[in-house]
Short mmCIF file of C-alpha atoms and ligand atoms in Angstrom, two decimals:
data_model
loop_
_atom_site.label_atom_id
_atom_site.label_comp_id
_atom_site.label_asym_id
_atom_site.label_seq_id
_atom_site.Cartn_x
_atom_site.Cartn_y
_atom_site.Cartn_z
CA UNK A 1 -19.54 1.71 -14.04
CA UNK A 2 -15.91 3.29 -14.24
CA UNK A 3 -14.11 2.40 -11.60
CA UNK A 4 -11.15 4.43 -10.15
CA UNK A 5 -10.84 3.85 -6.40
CA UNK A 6 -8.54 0.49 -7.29
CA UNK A 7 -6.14 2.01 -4.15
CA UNK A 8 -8.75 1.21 -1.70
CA UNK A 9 -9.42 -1.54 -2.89
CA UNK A 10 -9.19 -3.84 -6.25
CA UNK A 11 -11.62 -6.16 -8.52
CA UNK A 12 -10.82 -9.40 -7.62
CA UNK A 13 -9.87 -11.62 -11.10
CA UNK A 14 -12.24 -14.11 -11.88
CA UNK A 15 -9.36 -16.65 -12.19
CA UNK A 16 -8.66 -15.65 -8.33
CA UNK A 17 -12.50 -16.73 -7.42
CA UNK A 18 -11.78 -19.82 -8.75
CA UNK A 19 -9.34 -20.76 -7.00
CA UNK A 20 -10.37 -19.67 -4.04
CA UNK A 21 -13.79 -21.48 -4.49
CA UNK A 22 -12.05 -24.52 -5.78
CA UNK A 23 -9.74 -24.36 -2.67
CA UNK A 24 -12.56 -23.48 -0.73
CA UNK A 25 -14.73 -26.31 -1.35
CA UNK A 26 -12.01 -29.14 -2.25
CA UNK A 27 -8.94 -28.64 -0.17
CA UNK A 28 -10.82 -27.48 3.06
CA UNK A 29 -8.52 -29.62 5.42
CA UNK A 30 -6.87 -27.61 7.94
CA UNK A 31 -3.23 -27.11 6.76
CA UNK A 32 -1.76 -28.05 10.77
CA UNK A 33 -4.17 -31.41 10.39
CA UNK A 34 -2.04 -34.89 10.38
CA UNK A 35 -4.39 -36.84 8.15
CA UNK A 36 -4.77 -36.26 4.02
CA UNK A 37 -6.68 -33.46 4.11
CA UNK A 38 -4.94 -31.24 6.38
CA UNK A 39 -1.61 -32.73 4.33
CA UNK A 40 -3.73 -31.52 1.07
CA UNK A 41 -3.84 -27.77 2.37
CA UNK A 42 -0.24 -27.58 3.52
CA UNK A 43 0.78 -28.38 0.46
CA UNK A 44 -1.30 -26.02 -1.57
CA UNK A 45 0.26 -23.75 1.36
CA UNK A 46 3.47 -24.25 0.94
CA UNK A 47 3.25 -23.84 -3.06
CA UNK A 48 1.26 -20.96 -2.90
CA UNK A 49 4.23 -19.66 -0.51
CA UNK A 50 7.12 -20.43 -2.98
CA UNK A 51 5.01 -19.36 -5.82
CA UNK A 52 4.64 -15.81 -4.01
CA UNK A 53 8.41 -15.81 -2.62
CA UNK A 54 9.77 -16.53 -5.95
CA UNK A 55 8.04 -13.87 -7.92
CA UNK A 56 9.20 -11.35 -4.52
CA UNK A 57 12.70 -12.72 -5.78
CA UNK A 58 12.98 -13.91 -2.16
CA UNK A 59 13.22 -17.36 0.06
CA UNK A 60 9.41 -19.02 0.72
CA UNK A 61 10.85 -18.92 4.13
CA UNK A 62 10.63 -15.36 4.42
CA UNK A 63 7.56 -15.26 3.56
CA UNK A 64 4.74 -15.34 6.64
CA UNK A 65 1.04 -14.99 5.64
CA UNK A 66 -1.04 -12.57 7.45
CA UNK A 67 -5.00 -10.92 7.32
CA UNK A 68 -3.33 -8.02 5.55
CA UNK A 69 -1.56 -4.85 5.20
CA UNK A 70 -2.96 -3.43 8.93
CA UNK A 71 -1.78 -6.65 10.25
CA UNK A 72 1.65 -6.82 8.44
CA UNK A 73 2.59 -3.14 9.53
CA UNK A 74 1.42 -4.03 13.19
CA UNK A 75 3.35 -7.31 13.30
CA UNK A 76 6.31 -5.51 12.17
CA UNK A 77 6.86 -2.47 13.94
CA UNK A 78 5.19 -3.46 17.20
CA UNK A 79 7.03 -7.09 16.66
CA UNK A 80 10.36 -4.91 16.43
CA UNK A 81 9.61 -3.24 19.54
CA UNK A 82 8.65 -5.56 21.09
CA UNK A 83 11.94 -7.48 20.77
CA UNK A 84 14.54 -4.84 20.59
CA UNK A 85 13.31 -2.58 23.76
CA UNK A 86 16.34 -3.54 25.85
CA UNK A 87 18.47 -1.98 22.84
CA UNK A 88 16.92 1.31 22.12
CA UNK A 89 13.33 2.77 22.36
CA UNK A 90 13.53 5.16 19.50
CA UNK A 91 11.93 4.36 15.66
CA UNK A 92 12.57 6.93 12.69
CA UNK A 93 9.22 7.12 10.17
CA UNK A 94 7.59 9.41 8.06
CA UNK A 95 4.46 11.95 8.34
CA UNK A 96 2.93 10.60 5.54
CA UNK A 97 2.40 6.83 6.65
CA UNK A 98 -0.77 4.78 6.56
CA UNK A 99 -2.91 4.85 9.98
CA UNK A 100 -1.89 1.54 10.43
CA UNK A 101 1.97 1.93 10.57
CA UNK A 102 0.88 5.90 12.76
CA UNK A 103 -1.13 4.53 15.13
CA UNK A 104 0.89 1.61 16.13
CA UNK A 105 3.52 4.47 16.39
CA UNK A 106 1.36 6.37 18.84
CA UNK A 107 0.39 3.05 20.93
CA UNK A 108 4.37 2.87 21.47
CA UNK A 109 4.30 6.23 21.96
CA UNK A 110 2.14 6.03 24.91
CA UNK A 111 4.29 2.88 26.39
CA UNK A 112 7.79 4.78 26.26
CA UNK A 113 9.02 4.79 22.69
CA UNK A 114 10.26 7.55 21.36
CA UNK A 115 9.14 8.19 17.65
CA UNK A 116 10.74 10.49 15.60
CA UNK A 117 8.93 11.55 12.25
CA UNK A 118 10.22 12.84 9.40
CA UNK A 119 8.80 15.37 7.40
CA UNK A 120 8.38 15.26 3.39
CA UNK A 121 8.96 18.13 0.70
CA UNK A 122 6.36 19.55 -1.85
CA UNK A 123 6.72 16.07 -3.70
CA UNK A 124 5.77 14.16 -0.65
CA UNK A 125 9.32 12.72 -0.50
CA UNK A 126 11.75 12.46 2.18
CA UNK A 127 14.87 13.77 2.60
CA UNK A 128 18.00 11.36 3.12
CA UNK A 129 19.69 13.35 5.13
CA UNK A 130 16.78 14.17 7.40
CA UNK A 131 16.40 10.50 8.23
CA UNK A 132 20.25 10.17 8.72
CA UNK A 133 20.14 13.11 11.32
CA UNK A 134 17.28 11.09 13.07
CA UNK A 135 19.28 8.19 13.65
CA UNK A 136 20.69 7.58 17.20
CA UNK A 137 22.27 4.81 19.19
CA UNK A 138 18.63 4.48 20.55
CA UNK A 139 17.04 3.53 17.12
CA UNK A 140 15.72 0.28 16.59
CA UNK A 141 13.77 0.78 13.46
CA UNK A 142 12.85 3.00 9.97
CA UNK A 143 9.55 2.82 8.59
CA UNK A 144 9.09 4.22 5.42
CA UNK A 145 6.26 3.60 3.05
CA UNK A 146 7.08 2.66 -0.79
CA UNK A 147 4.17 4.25 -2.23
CA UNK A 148 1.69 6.81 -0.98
CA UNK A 149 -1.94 5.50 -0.78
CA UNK A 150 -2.96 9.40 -1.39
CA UNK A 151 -0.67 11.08 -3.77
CA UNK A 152 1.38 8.08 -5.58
CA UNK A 153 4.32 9.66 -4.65
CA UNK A 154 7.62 7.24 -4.26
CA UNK A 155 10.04 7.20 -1.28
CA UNK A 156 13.73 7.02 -1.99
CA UNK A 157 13.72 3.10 -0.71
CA UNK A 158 17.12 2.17 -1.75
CA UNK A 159 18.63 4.98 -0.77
CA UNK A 160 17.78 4.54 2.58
CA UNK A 161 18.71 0.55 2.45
CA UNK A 162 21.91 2.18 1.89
CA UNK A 163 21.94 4.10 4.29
CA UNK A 164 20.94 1.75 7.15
CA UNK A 165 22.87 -0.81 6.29
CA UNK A 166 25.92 1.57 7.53
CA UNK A 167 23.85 0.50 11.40
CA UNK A 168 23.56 -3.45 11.63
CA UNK A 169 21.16 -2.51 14.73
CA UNK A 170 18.52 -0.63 12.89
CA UNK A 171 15.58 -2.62 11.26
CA UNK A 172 14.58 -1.47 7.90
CA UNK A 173 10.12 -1.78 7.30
CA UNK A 174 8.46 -1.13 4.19
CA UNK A 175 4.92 -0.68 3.79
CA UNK A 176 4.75 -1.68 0.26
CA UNK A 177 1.05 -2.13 0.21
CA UNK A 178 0.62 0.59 -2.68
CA UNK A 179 3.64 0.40 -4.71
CA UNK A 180 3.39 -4.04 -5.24
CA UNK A 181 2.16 -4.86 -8.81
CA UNK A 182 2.39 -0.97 -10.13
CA UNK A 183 6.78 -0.24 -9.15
CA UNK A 184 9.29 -2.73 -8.87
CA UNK A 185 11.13 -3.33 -5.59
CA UNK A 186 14.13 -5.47 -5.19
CA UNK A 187 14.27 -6.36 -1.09
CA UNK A 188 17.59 -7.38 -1.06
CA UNK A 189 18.94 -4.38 -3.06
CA UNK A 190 17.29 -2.27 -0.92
CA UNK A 191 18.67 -3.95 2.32
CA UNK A 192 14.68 -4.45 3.69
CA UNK A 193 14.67 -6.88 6.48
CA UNK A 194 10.41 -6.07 6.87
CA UNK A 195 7.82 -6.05 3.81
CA UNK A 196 4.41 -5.03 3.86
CA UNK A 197 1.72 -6.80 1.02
CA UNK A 198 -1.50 -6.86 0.99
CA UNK A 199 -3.27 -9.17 -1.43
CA UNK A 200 -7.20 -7.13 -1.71
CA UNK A 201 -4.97 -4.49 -3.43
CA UNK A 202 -3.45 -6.58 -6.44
CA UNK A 203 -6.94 -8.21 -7.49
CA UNK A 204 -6.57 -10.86 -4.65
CA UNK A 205 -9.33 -11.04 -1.58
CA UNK A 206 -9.64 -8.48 1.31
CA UNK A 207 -7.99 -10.37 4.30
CA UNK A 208 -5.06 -12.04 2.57
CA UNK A 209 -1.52 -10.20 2.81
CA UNK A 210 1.74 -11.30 3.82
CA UNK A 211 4.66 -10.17 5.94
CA UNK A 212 8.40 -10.48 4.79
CA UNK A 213 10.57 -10.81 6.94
CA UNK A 214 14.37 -11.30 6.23
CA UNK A 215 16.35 -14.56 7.11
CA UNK A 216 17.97 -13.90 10.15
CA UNK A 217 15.58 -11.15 11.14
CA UNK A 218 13.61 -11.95 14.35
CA UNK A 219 10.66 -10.25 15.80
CA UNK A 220 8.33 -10.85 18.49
CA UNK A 221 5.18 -12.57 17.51
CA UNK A 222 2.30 -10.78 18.45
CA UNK A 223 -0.61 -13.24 18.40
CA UNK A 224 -0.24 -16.67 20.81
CA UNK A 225 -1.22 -19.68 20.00
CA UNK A 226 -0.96 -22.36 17.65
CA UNK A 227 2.55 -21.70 16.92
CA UNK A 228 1.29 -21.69 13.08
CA UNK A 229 3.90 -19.82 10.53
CA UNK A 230 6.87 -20.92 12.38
CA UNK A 231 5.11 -19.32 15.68
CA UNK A 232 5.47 -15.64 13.99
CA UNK A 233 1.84 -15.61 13.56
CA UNK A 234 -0.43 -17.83 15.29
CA UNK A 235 -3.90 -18.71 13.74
CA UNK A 236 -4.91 -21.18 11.58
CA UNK A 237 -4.13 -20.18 7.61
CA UNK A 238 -6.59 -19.00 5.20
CA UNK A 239 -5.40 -21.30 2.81
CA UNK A 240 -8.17 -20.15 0.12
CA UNK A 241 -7.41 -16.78 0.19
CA UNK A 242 -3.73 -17.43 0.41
CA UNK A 243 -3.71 -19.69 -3.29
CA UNK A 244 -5.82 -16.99 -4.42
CA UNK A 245 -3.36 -14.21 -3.41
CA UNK A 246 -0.37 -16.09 -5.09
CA UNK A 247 -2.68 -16.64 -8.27
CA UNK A 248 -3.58 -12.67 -7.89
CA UNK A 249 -0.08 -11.33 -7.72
CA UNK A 250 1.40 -13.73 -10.41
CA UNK A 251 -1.19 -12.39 -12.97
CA UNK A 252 -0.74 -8.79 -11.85
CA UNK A 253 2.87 -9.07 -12.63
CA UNK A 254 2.40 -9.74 -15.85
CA UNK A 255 -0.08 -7.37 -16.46
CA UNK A 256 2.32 -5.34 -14.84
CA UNK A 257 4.75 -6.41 -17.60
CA UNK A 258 2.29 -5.68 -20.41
CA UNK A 259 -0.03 -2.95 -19.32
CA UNK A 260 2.43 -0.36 -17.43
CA UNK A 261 2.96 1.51 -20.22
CA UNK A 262 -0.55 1.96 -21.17
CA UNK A 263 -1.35 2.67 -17.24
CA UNK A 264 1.02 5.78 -17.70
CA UNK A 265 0.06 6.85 -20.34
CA UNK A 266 -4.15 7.19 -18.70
CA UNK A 267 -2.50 9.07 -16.17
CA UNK A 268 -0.68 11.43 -17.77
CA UNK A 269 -3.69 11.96 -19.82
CA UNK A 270 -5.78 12.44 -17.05
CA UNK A 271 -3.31 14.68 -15.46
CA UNK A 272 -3.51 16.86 -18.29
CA UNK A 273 -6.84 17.30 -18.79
CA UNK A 274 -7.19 18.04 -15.51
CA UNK A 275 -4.77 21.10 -15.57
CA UNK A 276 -6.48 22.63 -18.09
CA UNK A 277 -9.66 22.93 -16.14
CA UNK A 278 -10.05 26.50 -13.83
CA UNK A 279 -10.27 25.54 -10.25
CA UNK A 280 -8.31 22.58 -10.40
CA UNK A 281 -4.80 21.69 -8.53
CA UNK A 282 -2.78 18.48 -8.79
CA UNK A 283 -1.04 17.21 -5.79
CA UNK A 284 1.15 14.02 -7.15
CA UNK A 285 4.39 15.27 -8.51
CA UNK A 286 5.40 14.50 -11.79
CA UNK A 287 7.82 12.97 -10.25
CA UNK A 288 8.68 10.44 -8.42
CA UNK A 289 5.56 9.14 -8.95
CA UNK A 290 3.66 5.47 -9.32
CA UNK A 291 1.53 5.28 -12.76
CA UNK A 292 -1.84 4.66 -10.82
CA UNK A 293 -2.71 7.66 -8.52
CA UNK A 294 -3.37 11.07 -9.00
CA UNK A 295 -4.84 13.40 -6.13
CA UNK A 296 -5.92 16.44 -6.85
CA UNK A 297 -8.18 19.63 -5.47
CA UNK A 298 -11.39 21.29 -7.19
CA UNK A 299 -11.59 24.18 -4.90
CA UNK A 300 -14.15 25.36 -3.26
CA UNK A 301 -16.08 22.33 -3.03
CA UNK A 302 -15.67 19.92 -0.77
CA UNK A 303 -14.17 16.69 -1.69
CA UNK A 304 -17.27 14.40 -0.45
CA UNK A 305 -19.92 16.55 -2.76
CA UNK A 306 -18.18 15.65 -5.87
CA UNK A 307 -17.04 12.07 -4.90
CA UNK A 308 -21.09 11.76 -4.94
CA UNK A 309 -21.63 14.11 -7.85
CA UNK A 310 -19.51 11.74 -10.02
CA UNK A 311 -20.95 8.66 -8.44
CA UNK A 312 -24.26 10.13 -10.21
CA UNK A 313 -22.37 9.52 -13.29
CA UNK A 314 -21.31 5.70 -12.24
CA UNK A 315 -17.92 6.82 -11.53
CA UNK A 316 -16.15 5.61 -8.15
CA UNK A 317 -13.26 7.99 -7.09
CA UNK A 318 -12.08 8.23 -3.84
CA UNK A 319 -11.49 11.49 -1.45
CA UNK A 320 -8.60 10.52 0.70
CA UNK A 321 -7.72 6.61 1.69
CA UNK A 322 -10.55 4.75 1.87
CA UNK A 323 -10.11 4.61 6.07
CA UNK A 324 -9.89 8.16 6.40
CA UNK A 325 -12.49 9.24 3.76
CA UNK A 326 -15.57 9.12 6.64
CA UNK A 327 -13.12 11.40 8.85
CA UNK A 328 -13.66 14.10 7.05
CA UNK A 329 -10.42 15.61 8.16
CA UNK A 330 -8.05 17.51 5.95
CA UNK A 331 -5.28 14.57 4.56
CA UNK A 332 -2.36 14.73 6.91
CA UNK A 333 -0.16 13.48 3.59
CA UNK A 334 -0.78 16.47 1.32
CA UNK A 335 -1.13 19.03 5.06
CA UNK A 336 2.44 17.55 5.31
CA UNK A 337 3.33 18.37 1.58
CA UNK A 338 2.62 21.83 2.31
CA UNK A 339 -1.15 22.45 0.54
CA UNK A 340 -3.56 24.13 2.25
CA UNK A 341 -6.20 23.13 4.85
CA UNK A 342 -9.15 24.19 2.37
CA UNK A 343 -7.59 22.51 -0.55
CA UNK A 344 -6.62 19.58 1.40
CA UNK A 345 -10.41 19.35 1.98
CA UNK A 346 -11.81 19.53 -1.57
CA UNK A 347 -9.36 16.66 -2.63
CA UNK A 348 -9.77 13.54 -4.65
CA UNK A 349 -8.04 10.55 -5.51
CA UNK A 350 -7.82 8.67 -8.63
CA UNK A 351 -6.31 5.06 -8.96
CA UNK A 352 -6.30 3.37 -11.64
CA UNK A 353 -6.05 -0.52 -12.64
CA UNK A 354 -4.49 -2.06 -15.77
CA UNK A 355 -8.62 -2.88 -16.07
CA UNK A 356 -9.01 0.80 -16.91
CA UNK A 357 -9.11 2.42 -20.28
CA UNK A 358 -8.24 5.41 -21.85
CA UNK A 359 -11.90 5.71 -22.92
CA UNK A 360 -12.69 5.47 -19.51
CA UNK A 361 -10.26 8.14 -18.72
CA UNK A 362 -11.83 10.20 -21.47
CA UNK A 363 -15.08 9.60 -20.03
CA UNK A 364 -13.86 10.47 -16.13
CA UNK A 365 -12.68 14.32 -17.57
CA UNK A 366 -16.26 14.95 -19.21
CA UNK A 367 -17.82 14.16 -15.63
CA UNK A 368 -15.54 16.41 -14.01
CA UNK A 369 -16.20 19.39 -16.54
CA UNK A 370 -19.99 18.48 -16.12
CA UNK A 371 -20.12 18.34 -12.37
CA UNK A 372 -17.59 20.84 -11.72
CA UNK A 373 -20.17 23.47 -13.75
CA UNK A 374 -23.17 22.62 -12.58
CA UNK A 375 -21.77 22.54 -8.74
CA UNK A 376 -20.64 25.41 -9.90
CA UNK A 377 -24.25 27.09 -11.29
CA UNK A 378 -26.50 25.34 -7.70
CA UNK A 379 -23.32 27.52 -5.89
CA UNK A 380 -24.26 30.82 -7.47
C1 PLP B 401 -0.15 2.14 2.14
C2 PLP B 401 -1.12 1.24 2.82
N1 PLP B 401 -0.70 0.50 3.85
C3 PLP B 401 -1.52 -0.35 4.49
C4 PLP B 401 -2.85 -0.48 4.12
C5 PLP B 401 -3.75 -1.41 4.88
O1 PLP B 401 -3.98 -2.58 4.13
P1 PLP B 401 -5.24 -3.51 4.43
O2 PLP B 401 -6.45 -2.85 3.87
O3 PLP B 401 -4.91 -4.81 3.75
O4 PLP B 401 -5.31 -3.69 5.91
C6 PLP B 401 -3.33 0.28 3.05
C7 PLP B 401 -4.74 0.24 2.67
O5 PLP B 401 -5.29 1.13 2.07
C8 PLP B 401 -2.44 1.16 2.38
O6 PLP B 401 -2.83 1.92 1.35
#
């Protein structure tokens, strides 16, 4: 099997099983619990919260676990508006952001808020100035995404830190969901009071992410209850999947450290093998973009036929983000970018893991030379 769908979701590490079996089976106290066992979990808690904080480069205090990356967008920007609504019912964000960070902007929508959304260039990257023309004394928040799930390509985040830190009433979100493990982000630099993580996407376990959210920041909570993760998020932890996250990012970073280099250098391979073949067009830019994803169109067929036709082959790519793949509609990220309905309907994604090789990648071009001419030949 060659797998290259790790944006949708990743391998967990076997290290990361462990733990979260260990955890699982050991430590199964419930972390709000006043006897041992409950005091056993808060305190793998709490660790596993510093651990993630410090390698963030931010406070354990600003760090509040969630289910995930849906969650984490809908805590923040709802949680904002929630809040701030007596201040200004208008939030700035992008056309090119996840469903979950769009649809809670058209739930708002439909109670009153006014959402303003900012289009992208051929890149898939925002203009400055476009956001700064956005802003008004109504705004209460920017949500921009760090790294597209679809095309890889990377929003100017500090830039626009700089930029809102000029208005000490506007909230600053990042889903950075896509970008965490693959392109550095310094919070603080980059004036972010929210952060998006999701912990299925660095080799943790699907329902483990975490919310950031700057000292100082408040937000309305959106779930009631237990008053667990000082009453931001209400439910009892997954403390399993939360050690397991912490061990998950921690080891990504240093593959990060050792393996970035070689991760660019399968893409860039990949990307030029691919634009020697006829029929083919890449989306991602050249630049600024993350070393994992490449999207590209094999036109005239649509994207699902040959998503299957390399499956055949034991290869796993993706067509658009995993949720939107069973749509079937044309990706609203590369419609935005300017590329065609039709093209935006035969694309696929690649996304790589430091896991992958450059065999691999070798291996990936042959199937898409093979498929794409015998597709080709059934056609005629
Ligand atoms: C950019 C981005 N944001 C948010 C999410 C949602 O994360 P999760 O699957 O943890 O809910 C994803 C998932 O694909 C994503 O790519």
């Amino acid at each position: 099997m060659i797998y290259l769908d790790n944006s949708a979701t990743t391998k967990p590490y076997r290290e990361v099983l462990e733990s979260f079996n260990k955890v699982s089976t050991e430590y199964f106290g419930n972390p709000s619990s006043l006897h041992g066992l409950g005091g056993d979990a808060e305190k793998l808690l709490s660790q596993s919260r510093e651990q993630i904080a410090k390698l963030l480069k931010v406070q354990a205090n600003e760090i509040f676990f969630t289910s995930g990356g849906t969650e984490s967008n809908n805590i923040a920007i709802k949680g904002t508006a929630l809040m701030y609504k007596g201040r200004g019912r208008h939030i700035i964000t992008t056309k090119i952001e996840h469903p979950s960070v769009n649809e809670s902007m058209e739930q708002l929508k439909s109670l009153g808020f006014r959402i303003t959304y900012i289009p992208v260039d051929k890149n898939g990257v925002v203009r400055i100035t476009d956001i700064e023309e956005a802003i008004s004394e109504e705004t209460i928040l920017v949500s921009v995404m760090h790294v597209n799930n679809e095309t890889g390509s990377i929003q100017p985040i500090k830039e626009i830190g700089q930029l809102l830190k000029k208005y000490s009433k506007i909230l600053f979100h990042v889903d950075y969901v896509q970008g965490i493990g693959k392109v550095p982000l310094h919070f603080q630099e980059c004036h972010i009071d929210l952060c998006t993580i999701s912990g299925h996407k660095f080799h943790g376990l699907k329902g483990t992410g975490a919310l950031f959210i700057r000292q100082g920041v408040r937000i309305s909570p959106l779930f009631s209850g237990g008053g667990q993760e000082w009453k931001q998020r209400s439910g009892t932890e997954n403390v399993a999947g939360i050690v397991a996250m912490a061990k998950a990012l921690r080891l990504t970073l240093q593959r990060q450290e050792q393996c970035v280099a070689d991760m660019i250098k399968i893409r860039d391979f990949i990307r030029m093998e691919l634009e020697k073949i006829d029929g083919i067009k890449v989306h991602t830019p050249v630049f600024p973009c993350a070393p994992h994803i490449i999207n590209f169109s094999i036109l005239g067929f649509k994207a699902e036929v040959f998503v299957h036709a390399l499956e055949e082959k034991g290869i796993y790519v993706s067509t658009t983000s995993a949720c939107s793949s069973k749509t079937k509609k044309a990706s609203s990220t590369l419609l935005a970018m300017g590329v065609s309905k039709d093209e935006a309907l035969s694309s696929i994604r690649v996304s790589l893991s430091y896991e992958n090789t450059m065999e691999e990648a070798v291996q990936f071009i042959d199937a898409v030379n093979e498929a794409g001419n015998r597709l080709r030949k059934v056609m005629n």
